[in-house]
Coordinates of C-alpha atoms in Angstrom, one line a residue:
M1412 CA -9.7 225.1 166.5
T1413 CA -7.1 227.7 167.4
P1414 CA -4.7 227.1 170.3
R1415 CA -6.8 229.4 172.4
H1416 CA -9.9 227.4 171.8
N1417 CA -8.0 224.2 172.7
E1418 CA -6.7 225.8 175.9
F1419 CA -10.2 226.9 176.9
K1420 CA -11.6 223.4 176.2
A1421 CA -8.9 221.9 178.3
F1422 CA -9.6 224.4 181.1
L1423 CA -13.4 223.4 181.0
D1424 CA -12.6 219.7 181.0
D1425 CA -10.0 219.9 183.8
H1426 CA -11.5 222.5 186.1
V1427 CA -15.2 223.2 185.3
N1428 CA -17.2 220.5 183.7
L1429 CA -18.4 217.4 185.5
N1430 CA -16.3 214.6 184.1
P1431 CA -17.9 212.1 181.7
D1432 CA -17.7 209.1 184.0
R1433 CA -19.7 210.9 186.7
T1434 CA -22.2 212.2 184.2
K1435 CA -22.7 208.7 182.9
K1436 CA -23.1 207.3 186.5
L1437 CA -25.6 210.1 187.3
N1438 CA -27.7 209.3 184.2
A1439 CA -27.7 205.6 185.1
R1440 CA -28.8 206.3 188.7
V1441 CA -31.6 208.6 187.5
E1442 CA -32.8 205.9 185.2
V1443 CA -32.9 203.4 188.0
I1444 CA -34.7 205.9 190.3
N1445 CA -37.2 206.5 187.4
S1446 CA -37.9 202.8 187.1
F1447 CA -38.3 202.4 190.9
V1448 CA -40.8 205.3 191.1
N1449 CA -42.8 204.2 188.1
D1450 CA -43.0 200.6 189.3
H1451 CA -43.9 201.3 192.8
A1452 CA -47.5 200.3 193.6
D1453 CA -48.1 202.9 196.3
L1454 CA -47.3 205.7 193.9
Q1455 CA -49.5 204.7 191.0
I1456 CA -52.4 206.8 192.3
C1457 CA -50.4 210.1 191.7
L1458 CA -47.8 209.5 189.1
D1459 CA -48.1 211.2 185.7
G1460 CA -45.0 210.3 183.7
D1461 CA -41.2 209.8 183.8
L1462 CA -38.8 211.9 185.7
I1463 CA -37.8 215.2 184.1
P1464 CA -34.2 216.6 184.6
Q1465 CA -34.3 220.1 186.1
G1466 CA -32.0 223.0 186.9
S1467 CA -28.3 222.6 186.2
Y1468 CA -28.9 218.9 185.4
A1469 CA -31.3 219.9 182.6
S1470 CA -29.1 222.8 181.3
R1471 CA -25.9 220.7 181.5
T1472 CA -24.2 223.2 183.8
I1473 CA -23.4 220.9 186.7
I1474 CA -19.8 221.8 187.6
K1475 CA -17.0 219.7 189.0
P1476 CA -17.4 219.7 192.8
Q1477 CA -14.7 221.0 195.0
R1478 CA -12.5 218.6 197.0
R1479 CA -14.5 216.4 199.4
N1480 CA -17.8 217.8 198.2
D1481 CA -20.6 216.1 196.3
F1482 CA -22.8 217.6 193.7
A1483 CA -26.5 217.9 193.3
A1484 CA -28.9 217.0 190.5
D1485 CA -32.6 217.9 190.5
V1486 CA -35.4 216.0 188.8
L1487 CA -39.1 216.5 188.7
V1488 CA -41.5 213.7 189.3
P1489 CA -44.8 214.5 187.4
M1490 CA -47.9 214.0 189.5
K1491 CA -51.6 214.5 188.9
E1492 CA -53.9 216.1 191.4
V1493 CA -55.4 213.6 193.9
D1494 CA -58.6 214.4 195.7
G1495 CA -58.1 214.8 199.4
W1496 CA -54.4 215.1 199.3
E1497 CA -52.8 218.0 201.1
P1498 CA -49.7 219.5 199.4
K1499 CA -47.3 217.9 202.0
R1500 CA -48.5 214.4 201.2
C1501 CA -46.9 214.4 197.8
S1502 CA -43.3 214.6 199.2
I1503 CA -44.1 212.5 202.2
K1504 CA -45.6 209.7 200.1
L1505 CA -42.6 209.8 197.7
H1506 CA -40.1 209.7 200.6
K1507 CA -41.9 206.8 202.3
A1508 CA -41.6 204.8 199.1
F1509 CA -37.8 205.2 199.1
D1510 CA -37.4 205.0 202.8
D1511 CA -39.2 201.6 203.0
S1512 CA -37.1 200.1 200.2
A1513 CA -34.0 197.9 200.7
C1514 CA -32.2 199.8 197.9
Y1515 CA -32.8 203.4 199.1
G1516 CA -33.7 203.1 202.8
D1517 CA -30.3 204.2 204.0
K1518 CA -30.0 207.0 201.4
A1519 CA -33.5 208.6 201.5
K1520 CA -34.0 212.0 203.2
L1521 CA -37.1 214.2 203.4
G1522 CA -36.7 217.9 202.5
K1523 CA -39.1 220.8 202.3
H1524 CA -39.7 220.5 198.6
C1525 CA -38.5 217.0 197.7
A1526 CA -37.3 213.6 198.6
T1527 CA -33.5 213.3 198.4
I1528 CA -31.4 210.2 197.5
D1529 CA -28.0 210.8 199.0
Y1530 CA -25.1 208.8 197.5
A1531 CA -22.7 209.8 200.2
G1532 CA -19.5 211.6 199.0
D1533 CA -20.6 211.6 195.4
V1534 CA -24.0 213.0 194.4
H1535 CA -27.4 213.7 195.9
V1536 CA -30.5 213.6 193.7
D1537 CA -33.4 215.8 194.7
I1538 CA -36.7 214.4 193.5
V1539 CA -39.3 217.1 193.4
P1540 CA -43.1 216.5 193.2
F1541 CA -44.4 218.4 190.2
V1542 CA -48.1 218.5 190.3
T1543 CA -50.5 219.4 187.4
Q1544 CA -53.9 220.4 188.8
A1545 CA -57.3 220.3 187.1
D1546 CA -56.9 223.9 185.8
G1547 CA -53.8 222.8 183.8
L1548 CA -51.4 224.9 185.9
T1549 CA -48.3 223.3 187.5
Y1550 CA -47.1 223.4 191.0
I1551 CA -44.3 222.3 193.3
T1552 CA -45.0 221.7 196.9
H1553 CA -43.7 223.0 200.3
R1554 CA -44.0 220.3 202.9
T1555 CA -43.5 222.3 206.1
K1556 CA -45.8 225.1 204.9
N1557 CA -48.2 222.6 203.4
Q1558 CA -48.6 224.7 200.3
F1559 CA -48.8 224.3 196.5
I1560 CA -46.4 226.8 194.9
L1561 CA -47.2 227.9 191.3
A1562 CA -44.2 227.1 189.2
D1563 CA -43.2 225.9 185.7
P1564 CA -39.6 224.9 185.9
T1565 CA -39.9 223.0 182.6
A1566 CA -40.5 226.4 180.9
L1567 CA -37.3 227.8 182.4
S1568 CA -35.4 224.8 181.1
S1569 CA -36.8 225.3 177.6
W1570 CA -36.0 229.0 177.7
F1571 CA -32.4 228.2 178.7
V1572 CA -32.0 225.7 175.8
R1573 CA -33.3 228.4 173.3
Q1574 CA -30.9 231.0 174.7
N1575 CA -28.0 228.7 174.6
K1576 CA -28.7 227.8 171.0
A1577 CA -29.0 231.6 170.1
A1578 CA -25.6 232.1 171.8
G1579 CA -24.0 229.3 169.8
G1580 CA -23.6 227.0 172.8
H1581 CA -21.6 229.6 174.8
L1582 CA -24.3 230.2 177.5
V1583 CA -23.7 226.8 179.0
K1584 CA -19.9 227.5 179.2
T1585 CA -20.5 231.0 180.6
V1586 CA -22.9 229.8 183.4
S1587 CA -20.6 226.9 184.3
C1588 CA -17.5 229.1 184.5
G1589 CA -19.4 231.7 186.5
T1590 CA -20.6 229.1 189.0
T1591 CA -17.1 227.7 189.3
A1592 CA -15.7 231.1 190.0
L1593 CA -18.3 231.7 192.7
Q1594 CA -17.7 228.4 194.3
R1595 CA -13.9 228.8 194.2
D1596 CA -14.1 232.3 195.6
R1597 CA -16.5 231.2 198.3
R1598 CA -13.9 228.8 199.6
S1599 CA -11.0 231.3 199.3
S1600 CA -9.1 232.8 202.2
C1601 CA -11.1 236.1 201.9
P1602 CA -14.5 235.6 203.6
R1603 CA -15.0 239.4 203.6
C1604 CA -15.0 239.4 199.8
W1605 CA -17.5 236.6 199.6
R1606 CA -19.8 238.4 202.0
A1607 CA -19.4 241.4 199.8
V1608 CA -20.5 239.5 196.7
S1609 CA -23.6 238.2 198.6
N1610 CA -24.5 241.7 199.9
R1611 CA -23.6 243.5 196.6
S1612 CA -21.6 246.1 198.5
P1613 CA -18.9 248.2 196.9
R1614 CA -16.3 245.6 197.9
T1615 CA -17.5 243.5 195.0
R1616 CA -14.9 245.4 192.9
T1617 CA -12.3 243.7 195.0
C1618 CA -13.9 240.3 194.3
R1619 CA -14.1 240.9 190.6
A1620 CA -10.5 241.9 190.4
R1621 CA -9.6 238.6 192.2
W1622 CA -11.8 236.6 189.8
S1623 CA -10.0 238.4 186.9
R1624 CA -6.6 237.5 188.2
W1625 CA -7.7 233.9 188.7
S1626 CA -9.2 233.5 185.2
T1627 CA -6.0 234.7 183.6
T1628 CA -3.6 232.4 185.5

């Protein structure tokens, strides 16, 4: 490796990537959640396999959180279609299993698309019902709208892995650095610039200049 490569690796380790201890702890927690779900008697009617990492957890682009912030990890819980179940019942049933348990009762929250296990000040794990219906298509659910939403997040994860391989492993680094820059800029002293990024107004040129200065310091 050249000195530049070493410097960039040190930058990723120190400022961008989730540190190995937190990654190891996250993986261990997901394994325990997976065992809990698969062993729970009330969920056997709908379960259809082990938890599947999703989003930044699957793509290995979870970034180091800012001070006093936790980070999020998404997992899918594969479910089969159950006769008579409304879409909202999937997440409600899942949340109830956690909420009734001694281990997760004080950590479980019910969201629109998922049940969340919140390890306060560290990480929250969003557990998303992922339903395969009789036609072979896959859906996530929206509890408050009581809808099945056609989606195949596993295909997106597979696509990202292929693209990262084609890019020699640099796509993961690029996405992680970009997310870190956005997070850092969002918490900067220039809220007008952040709003400009969100609205894609001409002021984005100012923001890009600021990112450029930050990335070279």
